[in-house]
Amino acid sequence: MNDRSCILTRDSGPRDGLVRLALAPDGVIHPDVRGKAPGRGAWIGVDRPALEAAIAKGKLRGALSRAFKTSNITLPSDLPQKIADALERATLDRLGLEAKAGMLLTGSDRIEESARAGRLAMLLHASDAGADGARRLAQAWRVGRDVEGSTLKGLVLPVPRTILSLALGRENVVHVGLTDARAAKRVSEALNRWLHFIGPETAPQPCETGSQGASADFPAMRGPAGTNEGLRAPE
């Protein structure tokens, strides 16, 4: 994907799959992935390689200058990493909130039981999860969904069990199951943006097919979009 996939849109509210950049009073650009920072902002739809290319060629600076109507803009050298870190934090925080609300299961036995009973809405694995354990849970999920023989499986997160455990405040979290479709949708939305940005070379690929997804109850995971046109200022 090249820098032509970078889009800048006007700051008129949250956009699905996009990331907000906020302009601080001192002219520094900051990522605002939750879309709540005060002041002016612009939304970009781009993966990390495309953003880095747009920054290197001066395209992002030019578009932001037009959007904010000022040349007093400072782009941090580590802006792409700041965005990636913020998207990771937002996703892990969302998982933590769902855990506190009782919508999240950990432990292979508990997840397998819920999956076989048809109560599982989403299945996630740490990046260092064992393949055998992931396959066993996926099979239980297919049985519970009555879709044996399909390719329905869980999604591998771009973080190991140490990070996932810390985010959830639990020990040795390798697999995660969500039992509520609305909770799964909230996690999916945060995870979509993260995986979209870090790109296909760094993000583990979804184990589901696009047609079946992780569940019929919430949107399937999306990869980076390659059909956007140009880097442009807001309309």
Backbone as CSV, one residue per row, in Angstrom:
resi,resn,N_x,N_y,N_z,CA_x,CA_y,CA_z,C_x,C_y,C_z
1,MET,0.850,-1.189,0.000,0.000,0.000,0.000,0.888,1.242,0.000
2,ASN,0.540,2.218,-0.810,1.364,3.416,-0.892,0.674,4.591,-0.236
3,ASP,1.309,5.771,-0.318,0.798,6.935,0.389,-0.501,7.455,-0.209
4,ARG,-0.912,6.937,-1.368,-2.173,7.392,-1.953,-3.371,6.853,-1.190
5,SER,-3.133,5.951,-0.253,-4.253,5.440,0.537,-4.543,6.321,1.745
6,CYS,-3.759,7.376,1.931,-3.951,8.257,3.081,-5.037,9.272,2.765
7,ILE,-6.044,9.374,3.618,-7.141,10.308,3.410,-7.256,11.228,4.614
8,LEU,-7.490,12.484,4.365,-7.730,13.450,5.429,-9.129,13.996,5.227
9,THR,-9.951,13.929,6.273,-11.325,14.408,6.166,-11.585,15.462,7.229
10,ARG,-12.619,16.221,7.018,-12.945,17.293,7.943,-13.325,16.752,9.323
11,ASP,-13.143,17.584,10.330,-13.369,17.168,11.721,-14.833,17.378,12.077
12,SER,-15.686,16.454,11.636,-17.118,16.600,11.869,-17.689,15.453,12.692
13,GLY,-16.831,14.805,13.477,-17.303,13.723,14.328,-16.589,12.430,14.016
14,PRO,-16.713,11.445,14.904,-16.024,10.167,14.727,-16.358,9.509,13.395
15,ARG,-15.376,8.882,12.794,-15.544,8.185,11.535,-15.139,6.726,11.708
16,ASP,-15.929,5.857,11.144,-15.665,4.430,11.246,-14.320,4.102,10.615
17,GLY,-13.429,3.475,11.388,-12.152,3.020,10.865,-11.100,4.095,10.729
18,LEU,-11.404,5.352,11.062,-10.438,6.432,10.918,-9.850,6.825,12.267
19,VAL,-8.737,7.555,12.196,-8.045,8.010,13.400,-7.972,9.524,13.379
20,ARG,-8.289,10.151,14.502,-8.263,11.607,14.584,-6.881,12.105,14.988
21,LEU,-6.421,13.147,14.305,-5.216,13.868,14.685,-5.646,15.218,15.228
22,ALA,-5.171,15.570,16.413,-5.563,16.827,17.052,-4.406,17.817,17.011
23,LEU,-4.747,19.080,16.851,-3.765,20.159,16.829,-3.712,20.816,18.199
24,ALA,-2.559,20.716,18.871,-2.383,21.329,20.185,-2.136,22.826,20.028
25,PRO,-2.342,23.613,21.085,-2.113,25.063,21.007,-0.696,25.432,20.570
26,ASP,0.287,24.565,20.878,1.667,24.860,20.476,1.988,24.398,19.063
27,GLY,0.981,23.894,18.344,1.175,23.495,16.961,1.589,22.050,16.761
28,VAL,1.753,21.316,17.841,2.155,19.914,17.740,0.934,19.049,17.430
29,ILE,1.114,18.111,16.515,0.057,17.178,16.147,0.117,15.960,17.062
30,HIS,-1.028,15.603,17.633,-1.099,14.454,18.532,-2.172,13.487,18.045
31,PRO,-1.971,12.183,18.208,-3.050,11.245,17.906,-4.137,11.322,18.966
32,ASP,-5.384,11.291,18.522,-6.526,11.315,19.434,-7.456,10.183,19.014
33,VAL,-7.053,8.953,19.306,-7.763,7.788,18.775,-9.155,7.636,19.370
34,ARG,-9.389,8.240,20.534,-10.724,8.171,21.136,-11.633,9.302,20.646
35,GLY,-11.052,10.242,19.896,-11.842,11.310,19.294,-12.465,12.267,20.284
36,LYS,-11.791,12.487,21.422,-12.389,13.311,22.470,-11.558,14.525,22.866
37,ALA,-10.382,14.676,22.297,-9.528,15.814,22.663,-10.156,17.115,22.180
38,PRO,-10.063,18.202,22.979,-10.649,19.478,22.558,-9.849,20.102,21.425
39,GLY,-10.437,21.066,20.777,-9.743,21.788,19.726,-9.947,21.172,18.354
40,ARG,-9.176,21.686,17.402,-9.320,21.274,16.018,-8.682,19.915,15.769
41,GLY,-9.260,19.212,14.821,-8.737,17.894,14.483,-9.070,17.541,13.047
42,ALA,-8.441,16.486,12.558,-8.715,15.950,11.230,-8.604,14.436,11.320
43,TRP,-9.359,13.755,10.473,-9.421,12.294,10.526,-8.685,11.690,9.348
44,ILE,-7.829,10.695,9.614,-7.096,10.037,8.549,-7.505,8.571,8.469
45,GLY,-7.560,8.052,7.254,-7.789,6.634,7.023,-6.584,6.092,6.282
46,VAL,-5.701,5.418,6.982,-4.403,5.078,6.409,-3.777,3.964,7.220
47,ASP,-2.950,3.125,6.590,-2.164,2.192,7.369,-0.804,2.829,7.672
48,ARG,-0.021,2.192,8.531,1.227,2.799,8.974,2.235,3.018,7.842
49,PRO,2.471,2.037,6.962,3.421,2.294,5.873,3.011,3.479,5.002
50,ALA,1.708,3.609,4.739,1.242,4.720,3.923,1.436,6.046,4.646
51,LEU,1.175,6.067,5.938,1.368,7.295,6.710,2.832,7.697,6.717
52,GLU,3.727,6.747,6.920,5.153,7.051,6.932,5.610,7.606,5.585
53,ALA,5.069,7.050,4.498,5.411,7.556,3.170,4.874,8.965,2.969
54,ALA,3.639,9.211,3.444,3.042,10.538,3.298,3.809,11.578,4.101
55,ILE,4.298,11.188,5.272,5.096,12.103,6.091,6.424,12.400,5.409
56,ALA,7.071,11.359,4.893,8.382,11.529,4.255,8.311,12.436,3.030
57,LYS,7.207,12.371,2.305,7.057,13.173,1.087,6.430,14.544,1.345
58,GLY,6.093,14.830,2.600,5.518,16.130,2.931,4.039,16.245,2.630
59,LYS,3.414,15.149,2.211,1.996,15.212,1.843,1.099,15.421,3.067
60,LEU,1.427,14.760,4.170,0.597,14.916,5.359,0.692,16.327,5.908
61,ARG,1.906,16.864,5.963,2.069,18.236,6.463,1.267,19.215,5.619
62,GLY,1.336,19.060,4.300,0.605,19.964,3.423,-0.894,19.867,3.625
63,ALA,-1.400,18.657,3.747,-2.839,18.472,3.925,-3.294,19.019,5.272
64,LEU,-2.495,18.795,6.322,-2.870,19.305,7.640,-2.800,20.825,7.679
65,SER,-1.832,21.402,6.997,-1.735,22.869,6.942,-2.977,23.459,6.296
66,ARG,-3.454,22.814,5.247,-4.687,23.299,4.603,-5.890,23.072,5.502
67,ALA,-5.916,21.937,6.174,-7.058,21.623,7.028,-7.159,22.585,8.198
68,PHE,-6.018,22.884,8.818,-6.016,23.741,10.004,-5.783,25.209,9.671
69,LYS,-5.538,25.487,8.377,-5.329,26.859,7.903,-4.178,27.542,8.648
70,THR,-3.091,26.796,8.840,-1.900,27.346,9.466,-0.692,26.514,9.064
71,SER,0.449,27.188,8.970,1.700,26.480,8.670,2.466,26.171,9.953
72,ASN,1.929,26.632,11.093,2.575,26.379,12.380,2.204,24.987,12.875
73,ILE,2.765,23.990,12.223,2.462,22.595,12.538,3.760,21.837,12.772
74,THR,3.783,21.080,13.842,4.926,20.225,14.142,4.481,18.776,14.145
75,LEU,5.074,17.980,13.259,4.783,16.557,13.208,5.850,15.807,13.996
76,PRO,5.523,15.170,15.106,6.524,14.411,15.863,7.145,13.323,14.989
77,SER,8.424,13.106,15.149,9.111,12.099,14.339,8.564,10.696,14.593
78,ASP,8.005,10.497,15.786,7.474,9.177,16.135,5.950,9.139,16.080
79,LEU,5.332,10.003,15.261,3.871,10.036,15.176,3.274,8.675,14.806
80,PRO,3.804,7.959,13.821,3.226,6.636,13.514,3.259,5.687,14.705
81,GLN,4.362,5.696,15.459,4.442,4.817,16.619,3.474,5.265,17.710
82,LYS,3.318,6.569,17.873,2.370,7.086,18.853,0.951,6.632,18.522
83,ILE,0.604,6.655,17.237,-0.730,6.221,16.831,-0.906,4.732,17.096
84,ALA,0.100,3.939,16.720,0.018,2.493,16.942,-0.131,2.171,18.423
85,ASP,0.647,2.854,19.263,0.573,2.618,20.704,-0.793,3.006,21.260
86,ALA,-1.332,4.133,20.763,-2.629,4.599,21.253,-3.752,3.654,20.834
87,LEU,-3.682,3.127,19.626,-4.702,2.182,19.167,-4.619,0.869,19.937
88,GLU,-3.407,0.438,20.234,-3.242,-0.766,21.053,-3.836,-0.555,22.440
89,ARG,-3.526,0.600,23.037,-4.029,0.902,24.370,-5.558,0.955,24.377
90,ALA,-6.146,1.567,23.354,-7.603,1.680,23.285,-8.262,0.303,23.189
91,THR,-7.652,-0.591,22.419,-8.209,-1.942,22.280,-8.091,-2.726,23.574
92,LEU,-6.924,-2.666,24.198,-6.725,-3.390,25.446,-7.590,-2.811,26.566
93,ASP,-7.754,-1.493,26.568,-8.642,-0.877,27.556,-10.077,-1.356,27.365
94,ARG,-10.503,-1.468,26.121,-11.858,-1.943,25.851,-12.029,-3.370,26.344
95,LEU,-11.037,-4.217,26.129,-11.098,-5.582,26.648,-11.165,-5.570,28.179
96,GLY,-10.398,-4.671,28.794,-10.423,-4.565,30.243,-11.783,-4.153,30.765
97,LEU,-12.429,-3.221,30.084,-13.763,-2.782,30.494,-14.781,-3.913,30.361
98,GLU,-14.673,-4.671,29.280,-15.611,-5.787,29.100,-15.373,-6.866,30.162
99,ALA,-14.118,-7.036,30.568,-13.822,-8.005,31.631,-14.456,-7.561,32.947
100,LYS,-14.348,-6.274,33.271,-14.936,-5.760,34.504,-16.456,-5.849,34.486
101,ALA,-17.035,-5.777,33.290,-18.495,-5.853,33.160,-18.998,-7.300,33.138
102,GLY,-18.079,-8.247,33.216,-18.478,-9.648,33.232,-18.817,-10.225,31.880
103,MET,-18.354,-9.569,30.812,-18.660,-10.016,29.458,-17.547,-10.858,28.856
104,LEU,-16.491,-11.101,29.602,-15.291,-11.712,29.039,-14.884,-12.938,29.848
105,LEU,-14.519,-13.995,29.151,-14.060,-15.224,29.775,-12.585,-15.458,29.491
106,THR,-11.864,-15.992,30.455,-10.505,-16.471,30.245,-10.426,-17.895,30.778
107,GLY,-9.388,-18.596,30.378,-9.256,-19.990,30.786,-9.857,-20.905,29.737
108,SER,-9.067,-21.819,29.223,-9.507,-22.684,28.120,-10.767,-23.465,28.453
109,ASP,-10.838,-24.008,29.662,-11.987,-24.845,30.014,-13.282,-24.046,30.027
110,ARG,-13.242,-22.853,30.604,-14.457,-22.019,30.666,-14.882,-21.574,29.269
111,ILE,-13.910,-21.198,28.462,-14.227,-20.754,27.104,-14.797,-21.912,26.291
112,GLU,-14.187,-23.089,26.414,-14.662,-24.252,25.658,-16.090,-24.621,26.061
113,GLU,-16.368,-24.577,27.344,-17.713,-24.890,27.808,-18.738,-23.921,27.234
114,SER,-18.407,-22.622,27.274,-19.314,-21.616,26.737,-19.470,-21.763,25.230
115,ALA,-18.359,-22.077,24.553,-18.405,-22.231,23.100,-19.308,-23.397,22.698
116,ARG,-19.161,-24.535,23.361,-19.962,-25.707,23.023,-21.443,-25.491,23.324
117,ALA,-21.716,-24.612,24.281,-23.111,-24.326,24.635,-23.727,-23.249,23.737
118,GLY,-22.938,-22.748,22.786,-23.464,-21.733,21.872,-23.545,-20.353,22.467
119,ARG,-22.770,-20.098,23.514,-22.840,-18.796,24.192,-21.663,-17.893,23.845
120,LEU,-20.808,-18.298,22.925,-19.613,-17.515,22.606,-19.859,-16.615,21.403
121,ALA,-19.567,-15.320,21.548,-19.753,-14.360,20.458,-18.448,-13.983,19.775
122,MET,-17.317,-14.154,20.470,-16.023,-13.759,19.903,-14.927,-14.568,20.575
123,LEU,-13.908,-14.942,19.801,-12.801,-15.733,20.315,-11.490,-15.088,19.901
124,LEU,-10.638,-14.812,20.883,-9.351,-14.161,20.643,-8.233,-14.983,21.274
125,HIS,-7.023,-14.871,20.694,-5.861,-15.568,21.226,-4.681,-14.614,21.323
126,ALA,-3.846,-14.787,22.346,-2.580,-14.061,22.413,-1.688,-14.518,21.264
127,SER,-0.735,-13.679,20.878,0.113,-14.004,19.734,0.980,-15.235,19.970
128,ASP,1.247,-15.562,21.246,2.064,-16.730,21.550,1.233,-17.909,22.047
129,ALA,-0.054,-17.900,21.740,-0.914,-19.024,22.123,-0.533,-20.264,21.324
130,GLY,-0.658,-21.425,21.930,-0.354,-22.667,21.242,-1.387,-22.982,20.176
131,ALA,-0.926,-23.525,19.060,-1.829,-23.831,17.953,-2.848,-24.901,18.342
132,ASP,-2.428,-25.882,19.121,-3.339,-26.963,19.504,-4.506,-26.437,20.343
133,GLY,-4.202,-25.563,21.305,-5.253,-24.992,22.132,-6.211,-24.138,21.333
134,ALA,-5.674,-23.342,20.403,-6.529,-22.497,19.569,-7.445,-23.350,18.693
135,ARG,-6.898,-24.448,18.145,-7.716,-25.327,17.301,-8.832,-25.992,18.117
136,ARG,-8.515,-26.394,19.329,-9.517,-27.057,20.168,-10.678,-26.118,20.480
137,LEU,-10.367,-24.880,20.805,-11.422,-23.910,21.103,-12.225,-23.561,19.860
138,ALA,-11.541,-23.467,18.724,-12.244,-23.174,17.477,-13.225,-24.296,17.139
139,GLN,-12.811,-25.533,17.358,-13.693,-26.668,17.090,-14.910,-26.640,18.013
140,ALA,-14.690,-26.314,19.287,-15.807,-26.216,20.224,-16.765,-25.106,19.803
141,TRP,-16.226,-24.010,19.311,-17.050,-22.893,18.856,-17.900,-23.295,17.651
142,ARG,-17.295,-24.018,16.720,-18.040,-24.460,15.536,-19.163,-25.420,15.926
143,VAL,-18.878,-26.278,16.907,-19.912,-27.195,17.387,-21.068,-26.405,17.998
144,GLY,-20.746,-25.424,18.850,-21.777,-24.624,19.493,-22.580,-23.792,18.524
145,ARG,-21.944,-23.383,17.440,-22.626,-22.589,16.410,-23.318,-23.465,15.373
146,ASP,-23.104,-24.767,15.485,-23.666,-25.714,14.523,-23.163,-25.408,13.115
147,VAL,-21.846,-25.136,13.011,-21.228,-24.865,11.715,-19.987,-25.742,11.548
148,GLU,-20.078,-26.970,12.016,-18.949,-27.875,11.862,-18.609,-28.034,10.386
149,GLY,-17.311,-28.079,10.101,-16.864,-28.157,8.722,-16.590,-26.797,8.119
150,SER,-16.964,-25.711,8.827,-16.684,-24.363,8.344,-15.272,-23.958,8.755
151,THR,-14.876,-22.746,8.396,-13.557,-22.236,8.763,-13.628,-21.242,9.925
152,LEU,-14.731,-21.245,10.646,-14.880,-20.343,11.780,-13.799,-20.606,12.825
153,LYS,-13.012,-19.597,13.137,-11.927,-19.716,14.115,-11.795,-18.403,14.872
154,GLY,-10.858,-18.369,15.808,-10.611,-17.149,16.561,-9.646,-16.227,15.833
155,LEU,-9.373,-15.082,16.445,-8.457,-14.096,15.886,-7.237,-13.982,16.782
156,VAL,-6.056,-13.996,16.186,-4.814,-13.847,16.942,-4.520,-12.362,17.121
157,LEU,-4.413,-11.917,18.363,-4.112,-10.521,18.668,-2.623,-10.241,18.458
158,PRO,-2.247,-8.999,18.177,-0.838,-8.660,17.948,-0.053,-8.442,19.251
159,VAL,-0.458,-9.067,20.349,0.250,-8.933,21.619,0.379,-10.310,22.275
160,PRO,1.467,-10.543,23.014,1.639,-11.828,23.699,0.822,-11.896,24.979
161,ARG,0.853,-13.054,25.620,0.044,-13.277,26.820,0.443,-12.362,27.971
162,THR,1.704,-11.958,28.045,2.121,-11.077,29.142,1.397,-9.736,29.071
163,ILE,1.303,-9.181,27.869,0.625,-7.898,27.688,-0.878,-8.060,27.889
164,LEU,-1.429,-9.117,27.347,-2.869,-9.350,27.473,-3.256,-9.570,28.933
165,SER,-2.441,-10.298,29.660,-2.709,-10.549,31.083,-2.683,-9.261,31.879
166,LEU,-1.701,-8.416,31.594,-1.584,-7.136,32.285,-2.799,-6.253,32.017
167,ALA,-3.261,-6.249,30.773,-4.402,-5.407,30.402,-5.671,-5.849,31.116
168,LEU,-5.814,-7.154,31.328,-7.035,-7.677,31.946,-6.907,-7.846,33.451
169,GLY,-5.706,-7.627,33.981,-5.512,-7.777,35.414,-5.651,-9.207,35.882
170,ARG,-5.308,-10.147,35.020,-5.401,-11.557,35.353,-4.084,-12.251,35.000
171,GLU,-3.888,-13.446,35.522,-2.640,-14.161,35.293,-2.746,-15.096,34.094
172,ASN,-1.698,-15.075,33.294,-1.523,-16.028,32.195,-2.750,-16.129,31.291
173,VAL,-3.155,-14.991,30.730,-4.291,-14.981,29.802,-3.785,-15.326,28.404
174,VAL,-4.196,-16.473,27.906,-3.770,-16.935,26.585,-4.917,-16.845,25.585
175,HIS,-6.111,-17.186,26.034,-7.306,-17.155,25.185,-8.368,-16.286,25.853
176,VAL,-9.169,-15.614,25.037,-10.230,-14.741,25.533,-11.506,-15.038,24.760
177,GLY,-12.601,-15.152,25.475,-13.901,-15.322,24.833,-14.862,-14.250,25.313
178,LEU,-15.645,-13.711,24.403,-16.682,-12.743,24.762,-18.031,-13.399,24.571
179,THR,-18.892,-13.237,25.567,-20.178,-13.940,25.571,-21.355,-13.051,25.205
180,ASP,-21.108,-11.792,24.971,-22.183,-10.853,24.654,-21.911,-10.239,23.289
181,ALA,-22.901,-10.280,22.394,-22.710,-9.789,21.026,-22.401,-8.295,20.999
182,ARG,-23.020,-7.529,21.881,-22.761,-6.093,21.903,-21.350,-5.798,22.382
183,ALA,-20.884,-6.556,23.366,-19.501,-6.404,23.826,-18.530,-6.785,22.717
184,ALA,-18.840,-7.860,22.011,-17.989,-8.289,20.906,-17.919,-7.227,19.820
185,LYS,-19.037,-6.552,19.565,-19.052,-5.491,18.558,-18.169,-4.327,18.990
186,ARG,-18.222,-3.976,20.266,-17.387,-2.870,20.756,-15.898,-3.214,20.631
187,VAL,-15.547,-4.423,20.995,-14.153,-4.849,20.866,-13.745,-4.890,19.397
188,SER,-14.634,-5.382,18.552,-14.354,-5.471,17.123,-14.058,-4.103,16.527
189,GLU,-14.817,-3.090,16.931,-14.619,-1.745,16.387,-13.239,-1.204,16.747
190,ALA,-12.826,-1.389,17.993,-11.507,-0.926,18.410,-10.410,-1.732,17.725
191,LEU,-10.608,-3.029,17.640,-9.610,-3.904,17.041,-9.476,-3.659,15.549
192,ASN,-10.579,-3.391,14.875,-10.533,-3.077,13.445,-9.593,-1.920,13.157
193,ARG,-9.720,-0.849,13.923,-8.899,0.337,13.675,-7.427,0.047,13.924
194,TRP,-7.151,-0.715,14.965,-5.766,-1.068,15.283,-5.147,-1.908,14.160
195,LEU,-5.843,-2.963,13.759,-5.319,-3.832,12.722,-5.232,-3.122,11.378
196,HIS,-6.178,-2.244,11.111,-6.134,-1.452,9.875,-4.858,-0.619,9.828
197,PHE,-4.497,-0.022,10.950,-3.351,0.887,10.950,-2.022,0.146,10.901
198,ILE,-1.856,-0.898,11.691,-0.543,-1.538,11.748,-0.234,-2.321,10.488
199,GLY,-1.246,-2.619,9.685,-1.005,-3.167,8.369,-0.826,-4.675,8.340
200,PRO,-0.932,-5.250,7.163,-0.910,-6.706,7.023,0.431,-7.347,7.339
201,GLU,1.525,-6.585,7.259,2.827,-7.182,7.508,3.099,-7.380,8.990
202,THR,2.434,-6.617,9.854,2.675,-6.718,11.290,1.499,-7.279,12.057
203,ALA,0.320,-7.291,11.440,-0.870,-7.780,12.140,-1.114,-9.237,11.824
204,PRO,-1.327,-10.066,12.847,-1.727,-11.443,12.574,-3.034,-11.452,11.781
205,GLN,-3.142,-12.350,10.827,-4.333,-12.387,9.981,-5.497,-13.048,10.701
206,PRO,-6.720,-12.571,10.474,-7.880,-13.239,11.057,-7.933,-14.687,10.624
207,CYS,-8.344,-15.543,11.537,-8.476,-16.950,11.196,-9.807,-17.222,10.526
208,GLU,-10.754,-16.260,10.618,-12.049,-16.467,9.994,-11.992,-16.117,8.518
209,THR,-12.927,-16.645,7.767,-13.103,-16.185,6.406,-13.960,-14.936,6.447
210,GLY,-13.879,-14.138,5.384,-14.651,-12.915,5.370,-16.148,-13.158,5.365
211,SER,-16.583,-14.271,4.811,-18.016,-14.516,4.718,-18.624,-14.931,6.053
212,GLN,-17.834,-15.656,6.862,-18.379,-16.133,8.116,-17.963,-15.262,9.281
213,GLY,-16.796,-14.649,9.192,-16.347,-13.747,10.231,-16.206,-14.438,11.567
214,ALA,-15.988,-13.643,12.607,-15.860,-14.196,13.940,-17.219,-14.530,14.523
215,SER,-18.247,-13.915,14.006,-19.604,-14.210,14.449,-20.564,-13.466,13.556
216,ALA,-21.746,-13.964,13.407,-22.760,-13.241,12.642,-23.290,-12.062,13.436
217,ASP,-22.908,-11.955,14.705,-23.478,-10.935,15.584,-22.726,-9.613,15.570
218,PHE,-21.534,-9.583,14.964,-20.797,-8.321,14.907,-19.949,-8.298,13.656
219,PRO,-19.486,-7.099,13.218,-18.796,-6.979,11.934,-17.542,-7.830,11.879
220,ALA,-17.260,-8.381,10.713,-16.036,-9.147,10.515,-14.839,-8.219,10.565
221,MET,-13.675,-8.761,10.946,-12.464,-7.963,10.981,-12.106,-7.511,9.569
222,ARG,-11.648,-6.287,9.463,-11.294,-5.745,8.165,-9.813,-5.487,8.097
223,GLY,-9.245,-5.737,6.952,-7.842,-5.421,6.723,-7.720,-3.997,6.231
224,PRO,-6.496,-3.537,5.972,-6.293,-2.186,5.458,-7.026,-1.982,4.145
225,ALA,-7.651,-0.843,4.019,-8.371,-0.542,2.789,-7.397,-0.044,1.737
226,GLY,-7.498,-0.559,0.538,-6.578,-0.152,-0.507,-7.265,0.595,-1.629
227,THR,-8.489,1.040,-1.399,-9.235,1.655,-2.476,-9.432,3.148,-2.291
228,ASN,-8.892,3.719,-1.222,-9.052,5.141,-0.984,-8.211,5.929,-1.978
229,GLU,-8.635,7.122,-2.278,-7.946,7.892,-3.286,-7.340,9.149,-2.712
230,GLY,-6.005,9.264,-2.913,-5.328,10.529,-2.692,-5.232,10.995,-1.258
231,LEU,-4.341,11.888,-1.035,-4.209,12.594,0.236,-4.748,13.984,-0.015
232,ARG,-5.827,14.327,0.644,-6.470,15.588,0.305,-6.939,16.317,1.550
233,ALA,-7.101,17.603,1.394,-7.603,18.419,2.498,-9.097,18.203,2.641
234,PRO,-9.666,18.635,3.764,-11.115,18.485,3.962,-11.904,19.199,2.891
235,GLU,-13.087,18.678,2.642,-13.967,19.325,1.656,-14.560,20.586,2.240
